[in-house]
PDB file of C-alpha atoms in Angstrom:
ATOM      1  CA  MET A   1      64.337  22.330  53.254  1.00  0.00           C
ATOM      2  CA  LYS A   2      65.540  22.614  56.811  1.00  0.00           C
ATOM      3  CA  VAL A   3      63.219  20.378  58.818  1.00  0.00           C
ATOM      4  CA  ALA A   4      62.844  19.940  62.572  1.00  0.00           C
ATOM      5  CA  ILE A   5      61.216  16.798  63.934  1.00  0.00           C
ATOM      6  CA  ALA A   6      60.025  16.717  67.536  1.00  0.00           C
ATOM      7  CA  GLY A   7      60.156  13.165  68.817  1.00  0.00           C
ATOM      8  CA  ALA A   8      62.715  10.557  67.772  1.00  0.00           C
ATOM      9  CA  GLY A   9      60.604   7.477  68.253  1.00  0.00           C
ATOM     10  CA  ALA A  10      59.819   5.029  65.470  1.00  0.00           C
ATOM     11  CA  VAL A  11      57.612   7.539  63.650  1.00  0.00           C
ATOM     12  CA  GLY A  12      60.023  10.455  63.924  1.00  0.00           C
ATOM     13  CA  ARG A  13      62.953   8.367  62.750  1.00  0.00           C
ATOM     14  CA  ALA A  14      60.999   6.971  59.798  1.00  0.00           C
ATOM     15  CA  ILE A  15      60.022  10.482  58.690  1.00  0.00           C
ATOM     16  CA  ALA A  16      63.619  11.622  59.035  1.00  0.00           C
ATOM     17  CA  ARG A  17      64.906   8.776  56.855  1.00  0.00           C
ATOM     18  CA  GLU A  18      62.407   9.591  54.103  1.00  0.00           C
ATOM     19  CA  LEU A  19      63.301  13.282  54.150  1.00  0.00           C
ATOM     20  CA  LEU A  20      67.016  12.539  54.083  1.00  0.00           C
ATOM     21  CA  ILE A  21      66.555  10.409  50.969  1.00  0.00           C
ATOM     22  CA  ASN A  22      65.237  13.578  49.305  1.00  0.00           C
ATOM     23  CA  ASP A  23      68.270  15.575  50.456  1.00  0.00           C
ATOM     24  CA  HIS A  24      66.559  17.678  53.119  1.00  0.00           C
ATOM     25  CA  ASP A  25      68.432  18.968  56.177  1.00  0.00           C
ATOM     26  CA  VAL A  26      66.841  17.124  59.113  1.00  0.00           C
ATOM     27  CA  THR A  27      67.207  17.695  62.853  1.00  0.00           C
ATOM     28  CA  LEU A  28      65.634  15.379  65.428  1.00  0.00           C
ATOM     29  CA  PHE A  29      64.673  16.824  68.816  1.00  0.00           C
ATOM     30  CA  GLU A  30      64.515  14.244  71.586  1.00  0.00           C
ATOM     31  CA  ARG A  31      64.147  14.895  75.316  1.00  0.00           C
ATOM     32  CA  ASP A  32      65.066  11.351  76.439  1.00  0.00           C
ATOM     33  CA  ARG A  33      68.827  11.027  76.100  1.00  0.00           C
ATOM     34  CA  THR A  34      68.572   7.219  75.933  1.00  0.00           C
ATOM     35  CA  HIS A  35      66.579   7.540  72.679  1.00  0.00           C
ATOM     36  CA  ILE A  36      69.296   9.523  70.928  1.00  0.00           C
ATOM     37  CA  ASP A  37      70.991   7.206  68.459  1.00  0.00           C
ATOM     38  CA  PRO A  38      72.755   8.922  65.528  1.00  0.00           C
ATOM     39  CA  VAL A  39      73.607   5.534  64.018  1.00  0.00           C
ATOM     40  CA  ALA A  40      69.878   4.783  63.621  1.00  0.00           C
ATOM     41  CA  VAL A  41      69.359   7.747  61.277  1.00  0.00           C
ATOM     42  CA  PRO A  42      72.633   8.487  59.479  1.00  0.00           C
ATOM     43  CA  GLY A  43      72.829  12.011  58.155  1.00  0.00           C
ATOM     44  CA  ALA A  44      70.381  13.552  60.622  1.00  0.00           C
ATOM     45  CA  HIS A  45      71.351  16.093  63.267  1.00  0.00           C
ATOM     46  CA  TRP A  46      70.344  15.232  66.824  1.00  0.00           C
ATOM     47  CA  VAL A  47      69.481  17.683  69.592  1.00  0.00           C
ATOM     48  CA  HIS A  48      68.941  16.640  73.187  1.00  0.00           C
ATOM     49  CA  ALA A  49      66.080  19.005  73.976  1.00  0.00           C
ATOM     50  CA  ASP A  50      62.475  19.194  75.049  1.00  0.00           C
ATOM     51  CA  ALA A  51      60.617  20.661  72.068  1.00  0.00           C
ATOM     52  CA  CYS A  52      57.893  21.877  74.447  1.00  0.00           C
ATOM     53  CA  GLU A  53      60.384  24.148  76.202  1.00  0.00           C
ATOM     54  CA  LEU A  54      60.783  27.607  74.695  1.00  0.00           C
ATOM     55  CA  SER A  55      64.368  27.970  75.881  1.00  0.00           C
ATOM     56  CA  ASP A  56      65.427  24.677  74.281  1.00  0.00           C
ATOM     57  CA  LEU A  57      63.928  25.724  70.956  1.00  0.00           C
ATOM     58  CA  GLU A  58      65.657  29.108  71.196  1.00  0.00           C
ATOM     59  CA  ASP A  59      68.994  27.415  71.835  1.00  0.00           C
ATOM     60  CA  ALA A  60      68.434  25.239  68.742  1.00  0.00           C
ATOM     61  CA  GLY A  61      67.617  28.276  66.577  1.00  0.00           C
ATOM     62  CA  LEU A  62      64.186  27.024  65.533  1.00  0.00           C
ATOM     63  CA  GLN A  63      63.514  30.308  63.741  1.00  0.00           C
ATOM     64  CA  THR A  64      65.958  29.188  61.054  1.00  0.00           C
ATOM     65  CA  PHE A  65      63.904  26.113  60.129  1.00  0.00           C
ATOM     66  CA  ASP A  66      61.413  25.898  57.261  1.00  0.00           C
ATOM     67  CA  VAL A  67      59.249  23.102  58.675  1.00  0.00           C
ATOM     68  CA  MET A  68      58.411  21.712  62.103  1.00  0.00           C
ATOM     69  CA  ILE A  69      56.983  18.195  62.361  1.00  0.00           C
ATOM     70  CA  ALA A  70      55.466  17.416  65.759  1.00  0.00           C
ATOM     71  CA  ALA A  71      55.733  13.622  65.758  1.00  0.00           C
ATOM     72  CA  THR A  72      55.678  12.581  69.403  1.00  0.00           C
ATOM     73  CA  GLY A  73      53.302   9.977  70.750  1.00  0.00           C
ATOM     74  CA  ASP A  74      51.591  12.575  72.970  1.00  0.00           C
ATOM     75  CA  ASP A  75      48.904  14.765  71.404  1.00  0.00           C
ATOM     76  CA  LYS A  76      49.270  17.423  74.111  1.00  0.00           C
ATOM     77  CA  ALA A  77      52.980  17.702  73.398  1.00  0.00           C
ATOM     78  CA  ASN A  78      52.383  17.914  69.655  1.00  0.00           C
ATOM     79  CA  LEU A  79      49.948  20.777  70.147  1.00  0.00           C
ATOM     80  CA  VAL A  80      52.387  22.703  72.349  1.00  0.00           C
ATOM     81  CA  VAL A  81      55.225  22.159  69.871  1.00  0.00           C
ATOM     82  CA  SER A  82      53.031  23.372  67.014  1.00  0.00           C
ATOM     83  CA  LEU A  83      51.914  26.475  68.872  1.00  0.00           C
ATOM     84  CA  LEU A  84      55.460  27.447  69.866  1.00  0.00           C
ATOM     85  CA  ALA A  85      56.822  26.845  66.362  1.00  0.00           C
ATOM     86  CA  THR A  86      54.179  29.118  64.836  1.00  0.00           C
ATOM     87  CA  THR A  87      53.780  31.888  67.363  1.00  0.00           C
ATOM     88  CA  GLU A  88      57.288  32.197  68.795  1.00  0.00           C
ATOM     89  CA  PHE A  89      59.496  31.213  65.850  1.00  0.00           C
ATOM     90  CA  ALA A  90      57.346  31.915  62.775  1.00  0.00           C
ATOM     91  CA  VAL A  91      58.106  28.523  61.231  1.00  0.00           C
ATOM     92  CA  SER A  92      56.358  28.656  57.870  1.00  0.00           C
ATOM     93  CA  ARG A  93      55.012  25.090  57.838  1.00  0.00           C
ATOM     94  CA  VAL A  94      53.885  23.017  60.818  1.00  0.00           C
ATOM     95  CA  VAL A  95      52.772  19.404  60.468  1.00  0.00           C
ATOM     96  CA  ALA A  96      51.426  17.570  63.517  1.00  0.00           C
ATOM     97  CA  ARG A  97      50.791  13.912  64.232  1.00  0.00           C
ATOM     98  CA  VAL A  98      47.393  13.072  65.729  1.00  0.00           C
ATOM     99  CA  ASN A  99      47.616   9.952  67.885  1.00  0.00           C
ATOM    100  CA  ASP A 100      44.015   9.809  69.094  1.00  0.00           C
ATOM    101  CA  PRO A 101      41.411  10.636  66.400  1.00  0.00           C
ATOM    102  CA  ARG A 102      39.144  12.029  69.120  1.00  0.00           C
ATOM    103  CA  ASN A 103      41.611  14.903  69.509  1.00  0.00           C
ATOM    104  CA  GLU A 104      41.738  15.755  65.813  1.00  0.00           C
ATOM    105  CA  TRP A 105      39.379  18.734  66.203  1.00  0.00           C
ATOM    106  CA  LEU A 106      42.047  20.486  68.297  1.00  0.00           C
ATOM    107  CA  PHE A 107      44.684  20.417  65.577  1.00  0.00           C
ATOM    108  CA  ASP A 108      43.841  23.620  63.756  1.00  0.00           C
ATOM    109  CA  ASP A 109      45.100  27.157  63.163  1.00  0.00           C
ATOM    110  CA  ASP A 110      44.407  28.099  66.772  1.00  0.00           C
ATOM    111  CA  TRP A 111      47.206  25.732  67.775  1.00  0.00           C
ATOM    112  CA  GLY A 112      49.449  26.685  64.869  1.00  0.00           C
ATOM    113  CA  VAL A 113      48.874  23.477  62.884  1.00  0.00           C
ATOM    114  CA  ASP A 114      48.953  23.699  59.090  1.00  0.00           C
ATOM    115  CA  VAL A 115      48.473  19.991  58.397  1.00  0.00           C
ATOM    116  CA  ALA A 116      47.221  17.396  60.876  1.00  0.00           C
ATOM    117  CA  VAL A 117      48.031  13.778  60.069  1.00  0.00           C
ATOM    118  CA  SER A 118      45.876  11.148  61.748  1.00  0.00           C
ATOM    119  CA  THR A 119      47.123   7.665  60.911  1.00  0.00           C
ATOM    120  CA  PRO A 120      43.857   5.908  61.872  1.00  0.00           C
ATOM    121  CA  ARG A 121      41.839   8.307  59.734  1.00  0.00           C
ATOM    122  CA  MET A 122      44.240   7.981  56.800  1.00  0.00           C
ATOM    123  CA  LEU A 123      44.073   4.197  56.950  1.00  0.00           C
ATOM    124  CA  ALA A 124      40.273   4.308  57.054  1.00  0.00           C
ATOM    125  CA  SER A 125      40.253   6.684  54.074  1.00  0.00           C
ATOM    126  CA  LEU A 126      42.551   4.414  52.097  1.00  0.00           C
ATOM    127  CA  VAL A 127      40.269   1.457  52.786  1.00  0.00           C
ATOM    128  CA  GLU A 128      37.269   3.486  51.620  1.00  0.00           C
ATOM    129  CA  GLU A 129      39.171   4.652  48.562  1.00  0.00           C
ATOM    130  CA  ALA A 130      39.991   1.066  47.646  1.00  0.00           C
ATOM    131  CA  VAL A 131      36.412  -0.210  47.794  1.00  0.00           C
ATOM    132  CA  THR A 132      34.261   2.836  47.026  1.00  0.00           C
ATOM    133  CA  VAL A 133      33.208   3.718  43.485  1.00  0.00           C
ATOM    134  CA  GLY A 134      31.272   6.855  42.604  1.00  0.00           C
ATOM    135  CA  ASP A 135      31.486   8.511  46.015  1.00  0.00           C
ATOM    136  CA  LEU A 136      33.852  11.173  47.314  1.00  0.00           C
ATOM    137  CA  VAL A 137      36.440   9.930  49.783  1.00  0.00           C
ATOM    138  CA  ARG A 138      38.394  12.460  51.827  1.00  0.00           C
ATOM    139  CA  LEU A 139      42.063  11.492  51.887  1.00  0.00           C
ATOM    140  CA  MET A 140      43.622  14.412  53.741  1.00  0.00           C
ATOM    141  CA  THR A 141      42.696  17.727  55.304  1.00  0.00           C
ATOM    142  CA  PHE A 142      44.801  20.855  54.861  1.00  0.00           C
ATOM    143  CA  ARG A 143      44.468  23.663  57.404  1.00  0.00           C
ATOM    144  CA  GLN A 144      41.665  21.792  59.158  1.00  0.00           C
ATOM    145  CA  GLY A 145      38.892  21.912  56.625  1.00  0.00           C
ATOM    146  CA  GLN A 146      39.807  24.988  54.604  1.00  0.00           C
ATOM    147  CA  ALA A 147      40.872  22.598  51.859  1.00  0.00           C
ATOM    148  CA  ASN A 148      40.679  18.833  51.506  1.00  0.00           C
ATOM    149  CA  LEU A 149      42.277  16.275  49.234  1.00  0.00           C
ATOM    150  CA  VAL A 150      39.393  14.118  47.981  1.00  0.00           C
ATOM    151  CA  GLU A 151      39.152  11.205  45.572  1.00  0.00           C
ATOM    152  CA  LEU A 152      36.393   9.841  43.386  1.00  0.00           C
ATOM    153  CA  THR A 153      36.601   6.682  41.273  1.00  0.00           C
ATOM    154  CA  LEU A 154      34.539   6.712  38.097  1.00  0.00           C
ATOM    155  CA  PRO A 155      32.489   3.514  37.584  1.00  0.00           C
ATOM    156  CA  ASP A 156      33.378   1.355  34.602  1.00  0.00           C
ATOM    157  CA  ASP A 157      30.133   2.336  32.849  1.00  0.00           C
ATOM    158  CA  THR A 158      30.473   6.059  33.577  1.00  0.00           C
ATOM    159  CA  PRO A 159      28.681   8.318  31.077  1.00  0.00           C
ATOM    160  CA  MET A 160      31.741  10.581  31.294  1.00  0.00           C
ATOM    161  CA  ALA A 161      33.877   8.088  29.386  1.00  0.00           C
ATOM    162  CA  GLY A 162      35.470   9.784  26.394  1.00  0.00           C
ATOM    163  CA  LYS A 163      34.539  13.281  27.595  1.00  0.00           C
ATOM    164  CA  ALA A 164      37.324  15.850  27.870  1.00  0.00           C
ATOM    165  CA  VAL A 165      38.461  17.211  31.235  1.00  0.00           C
ATOM    166  CA  ARG A 166      37.552  20.750  30.094  1.00  0.00           C
ATOM    167  CA  ARG A 167      33.880  19.758  30.079  1.00  0.00           C
ATOM    168  CA  LEU A 168      33.835  19.280  33.849  1.00  0.00           C
ATOM    169  CA  GLN A 169      31.973  22.213  35.386  1.00  0.00           C
ATOM    170  CA  LEU A 170      33.690  22.158  38.743  1.00  0.00           C
ATOM    171  CA  PRO A 171      32.524  24.293  41.677  1.00  0.00           C
ATOM    172  CA  ARG A 172      34.409  27.445  42.524  1.00  0.00           C
ATOM    173  CA  ASP A 173      37.826  26.864  44.152  1.00  0.00           C
ATOM    174  CA  VAL A 174      37.791  23.150  43.288  1.00  0.00           C
ATOM    175  CA  ALA A 175      40.684  21.822  41.200  1.00  0.00           C
ATOM    176  CA  LEU A 176      41.266  18.450  39.553  1.00  0.00           C
ATOM    177  CA  VAL A 177      44.938  17.802  40.357  1.00  0.00           C
ATOM    178  CA  ALA A 178      45.505  14.243  39.160  1.00  0.00           C
ATOM    179  CA  ILE A 179      43.992  11.343  37.256  1.00  0.00           C
ATOM    180  CA  ILE A 180      45.188   7.918  38.360  1.00  0.00           C
ATOM    181  CA  ARG A 181      44.711   5.381  35.584  1.00  0.00           C
ATOM    182  CA  GLY A 182      46.090   1.963  36.367  1.00  0.00           C
ATOM    183  CA  ARG A 183      49.703   2.566  37.324  1.00  0.00           C
ATOM    184  CA  ARG A 184      49.839   5.952  35.606  1.00  0.00           C
ATOM    185  CA  VAL A 185      49.518   9.302  37.331  1.00  0.00           C
ATOM    186  CA  ILE A 186      48.269  11.850  34.798  1.00  0.00           C
ATOM    187  CA  VAL A 187      48.485  15.598  35.277  1.00  0.00           C
ATOM    188  CA  PRO A 188      45.154  16.545  33.692  1.00  0.00           C
ATOM    189  CA  GLN A 189      45.121  18.720  30.591  1.00  0.00           C
ATOM    190  CA  PRO A 190      41.922  20.295  29.173  1.00  0.00           C
ATOM    191  CA  ASP A 191      41.681  17.869  26.242  1.00  0.00           C
ATOM    192  CA  ASP A 192      42.493  14.675  28.167  1.00  0.00           C
ATOM    193  CA  PRO A 193      39.575  12.194  27.964  1.00  0.00           C
ATOM    194  CA  LEU A 194      38.144  10.532  31.045  1.00  0.00           C
ATOM    195  CA  GLU A 195      37.773   6.764  31.269  1.00  0.00           C
ATOM    196  CA  GLY A 196      35.821   4.333  33.420  1.00  0.00           C
ATOM    197  CA  GLY A 197      37.870   3.277  36.426  1.00  0.00           C
ATOM    198  CA  ASP A 198      39.787   6.567  36.572  1.00  0.00           C
ATOM    199  CA  GLU A 199      40.575   7.785  40.065  1.00  0.00           C
ATOM    200  CA  LEU A 200      40.121  11.545  40.098  1.00  0.00           C
ATOM    201  CA  VAL A 201      41.919  13.486  42.811  1.00  0.00           C
ATOM    202  CA  PHE A 202      40.661  16.959  43.697  1.00  0.00           C
ATOM    203  CA  ILE A 203      41.572  19.790  46.040  1.00  0.00           C
ATOM    204  CA  ALA A 204      38.281  21.134  47.364  1.00  0.00           C
ATOM    205  CA  PRO A 205      36.990  23.329  50.206  1.00  0.00           C
ATOM    206  CA  GLU A 206      34.798  21.340  52.566  1.00  0.00           C
ATOM    207  CA  GLU A 207      31.748  23.425  51.717  1.00  0.00           C
ATOM    208  CA  SER A 208      32.085  22.513  48.023  1.00  0.00           C
ATOM    209  CA  GLU A 209      32.284  18.744  48.459  1.00  0.00           C
ATOM    210  CA  ASP A 210      28.536  18.098  48.233  1.00  0.00           C
ATOM    211  CA  GLU A 211      28.252  20.160  45.060  1.00  0.00           C
ATOM    212  CA  LEU A 212      31.288  18.419  43.580  1.00  0.00           C
ATOM    213  CA  HIS A 213      29.744  15.036  44.323  1.00  0.00           C
ATOM    214  CA  ARG A 214      26.473  16.094  42.691  1.00  0.00           C
ATOM    215  CA  ILE A 215      28.233  17.382  39.578  1.00  0.00           C
ATOM    216  CA  MET A 216      30.293  14.224  39.206  1.00  0.00           C
ATOM    217  CA  LYS A 217      27.107  12.126  39.254  1.00  0.00           C
ATOM    218  CA  THR A 218      25.466  14.267  36.576  1.00  0.00           C
ATOM    219  CA  PRO A 219      26.142  13.319  32.915  1.00  0.00           C
ATOM    220  CA  ILE A 220      28.015  15.950  30.924  1.00  0.00           C
TER     221      ILE A 220
END
């Protein structure tokens, strides 16, 4: 993919390095010339530009990019970048960093955001996921609530042990996408049996989460 990253601070550079490892074409946009350091991220393209300025994005040909990542330390700037990328350049995927969780409600389709990533919320979710058994834990939100990545850990004495995945009567539009068993990640097949301690990862609309939780607590 051809990926643009707005903001070449520690976060932006770290994202760029990860994407470069996977052979993506990465361009960092940075408005502070003193922060431009090609040696720090070998293989990335650097553009001295303000990603909140329409003319700078036009000069960089943003319409040719597949993904925009708004990764600055300023939520207002990330919202402006996201809106411009979507409405002016039709970038197909926009991911935005949320610095202050209190602003998370703003990062939605109205501002052109496809995926909002809030580090504090993700860390809290991971803590919950590590200590919570039998309850749904939301790990990530896609398109601000239209779909969520949620996890549920089956207790060791679950009555579902030995039951096949096909017996799960999941709510409409809910999909079981992975079973994490120890160090294994299992792509679930209809005849795969469930076991106590399994971490089940679902994609689910927000309105279906309560029903999913109820079903997963009901013996099958």
